[in-house]
């Protein structure tokens, strides 16, 4: 299986407004952690996809002021962050 291709497909679904951020998180987060074998990606690709998975830990629909101080972002900010990461 081409895990990189599958991860990109999941990302593109979010960027093309085919899924919401919570749906993306459900489809991407545990897939990356539990389904992608350790040796399926090279180091650069692993870091790229791991950054996305880790960023999801800091995403909330509407982070409050206190959460924002710690680096939380909202859904639209995550999408913008992801677009920049993909470019």
mmCIF file of C-alpha atoms in Angstrom:
data_model
loop_
_atom_site.group_PDB
_atom_site.id
_atom_site.type_symbol
_atom_site.label_atom_id
_atom_site.label_comp_id
_atom_site.label_asym_id
_atom_site.label_seq_id
_atom_site.Cartn_x
_atom_site.Cartn_y
_atom_site.Cartn_z
ATOM 1 C CA UNK A 1 0.000 0.000 0.000
ATOM 2 C CA UNK A 2 1.197 3.513 -0.758
ATOM 3 C CA UNK A 3 0.720 5.160 2.644
ATOM 4 C CA UNK A 4 2.083 8.508 1.510
ATOM 5 C CA UNK A 5 -0.516 8.634 -1.257
ATOM 6 C CA UNK A 6 -3.293 7.750 1.208
ATOM 7 C CA UNK A 7 -2.215 10.471 3.640
ATOM 8 C CA UNK A 8 -2.082 13.047 0.848
ATOM 9 C CA UNK A 9 -5.543 11.953 -0.276
ATOM 10 C CA UNK A 10 -6.898 12.562 3.237
ATOM 11 C CA UNK A 11 -5.259 16.002 3.354
ATOM 12 C CA UNK A 12 -6.645 16.947 -0.050
ATOM 13 C CA UNK A 13 -10.151 15.981 1.018
ATOM 14 C CA UNK A 14 -9.934 18.578 3.781
ATOM 15 C CA UNK A 15 -8.379 21.231 1.561
ATOM 16 C CA UNK A 16 -11.075 20.615 -1.077
ATOM 17 C CA UNK A 17 -13.823 21.048 1.545
ATOM 18 C CA UNK A 18 -14.940 17.442 1.196
ATOM 19 C CA UNK A 19 -14.597 16.855 4.954
ATOM 20 C CA UNK A 20 -14.588 19.038 8.054
ATOM 21 C CA UNK A 21 -11.623 19.411 10.391
ATOM 22 C CA UNK A 22 -13.150 16.991 12.944
ATOM 23 C CA UNK A 23 -13.797 14.463 10.159
ATOM 24 C CA UNK A 24 -10.247 14.932 8.913
ATOM 25 C CA UNK A 25 -8.904 14.377 12.403
ATOM 26 C CA UNK A 26 -10.919 11.150 12.685
ATOM 27 C CA UNK A 27 -9.668 9.938 9.320
ATOM 28 C CA UNK A 28 -6.043 11.083 9.541
ATOM 29 C CA UNK A 29 -4.837 11.086 13.140
ATOM 30 C CA UNK A 30 -5.179 7.452 14.125
ATOM 31 C CA UNK A 31 -4.557 6.235 10.583
ATOM 32 C CA UNK A 32 -1.147 7.867 10.717
ATOM 33 C CA UNK A 33 -0.412 6.588 14.226
ATOM 34 C CA UNK A 34 -1.836 3.081 13.976
ATOM 35 C CA UNK A 35 -1.956 2.044 10.327
ATOM 36 C CA UNK A 36 1.198 3.466 8.762
ATOM 37 C CA UNK A 37 4.102 1.069 9.435
ATOM 38 C CA UNK A 38 7.265 2.559 10.890
ATOM 39 C CA UNK A 39 9.243 1.850 7.741
ATOM 40 C CA UNK A 40 6.578 2.965 5.234
ATOM 41 C CA UNK A 41 7.839 6.552 4.923
ATOM 42 C CA UNK A 42 11.276 8.054 4.568
ATOM 43 C CA UNK A 43 12.448 10.396 7.333
ATOM 44 C CA UNK A 44 11.420 13.593 5.533
ATOM 45 C CA UNK A 45 7.936 12.297 4.736
ATOM 46 C CA UNK A 46 7.511 10.943 8.256
ATOM 47 C CA UNK A 47 8.371 14.342 9.777
ATOM 48 C CA UNK A 48 6.000 16.100 7.369
ATOM 49 C CA UNK A 49 3.018 13.892 8.211
ATOM 50 C CA UNK A 50 3.897 13.746 11.914
ATOM 51 C CA UNK A 51 3.845 17.568 12.062
ATOM 52 C CA UNK A 52 0.274 17.500 10.793
ATOM 53 C CA UNK A 53 -0.747 14.832 13.282
ATOM 54 C CA UNK A 54 0.868 16.760 16.146
ATOM 55 C CA UNK A 55 -0.704 20.073 15.070
ATOM 56 C CA UNK A 56 -4.124 18.436 15.388
ATOM 57 C CA UNK A 57 -3.417 18.175 19.127
ATOM 58 C CA UNK A 58 -3.595 21.982 19.231
ATOM 59 C CA UNK A 59 -6.792 22.520 17.218
ATOM 60 C CA UNK A 60 -10.151 23.411 18.699
ATOM 61 C CA UNK A 61 -13.324 24.734 17.127
ATOM 62 C CA UNK A 62 -13.182 27.873 19.223
ATOM 63 C CA UNK A 63 -10.118 28.104 21.479
ATOM 64 C CA UNK A 64 -10.466 30.547 24.343
ATOM 65 C CA UNK A 65 -7.942 33.231 25.210
ATOM 66 C CA UNK A 66 -6.084 30.994 27.654
ATOM 67 C CA UNK A 67 -5.795 28.174 25.097
ATOM 68 C CA UNK A 68 -4.528 30.612 22.472
ATOM 69 C CA UNK A 69 -1.713 31.635 24.841
ATOM 70 C CA UNK A 70 -0.533 28.024 24.674
ATOM 71 C CA UNK A 71 -0.727 27.886 20.881
ATOM 72 C CA UNK A 72 -4.193 26.516 20.177
ATOM 73 C CA UNK A 73 -5.729 27.445 16.822
ATOM 74 C CA UNK A 74 -9.231 27.160 15.382
ATOM 75 C CA UNK A 75 -10.377 25.097 12.412
ATOM 76 C CA UNK A 76 -9.953 27.774 9.763
ATOM 77 C CA UNK A 77 -6.482 28.608 11.071
ATOM 78 C CA UNK A 78 -5.549 24.936 10.884
ATOM 79 C CA UNK A 79 -6.714 24.759 7.266
ATOM 80 C CA UNK A 80 -4.602 27.818 6.426
ATOM 81 C CA UNK A 81 -1.625 26.318 8.259
ATOM 82 C CA UNK A 82 -2.089 23.077 6.313
ATOM 83 C CA UNK A 83 -2.354 24.901 2.986
ATOM 84 C CA UNK A 84 0.952 26.643 3.728
ATOM 85 C CA UNK A 85 2.543 23.362 4.758
ATOM 86 C CA UNK A 86 1.439 21.748 1.495
ATOM 87 C CA UNK A 87 2.859 24.521 -0.685
#
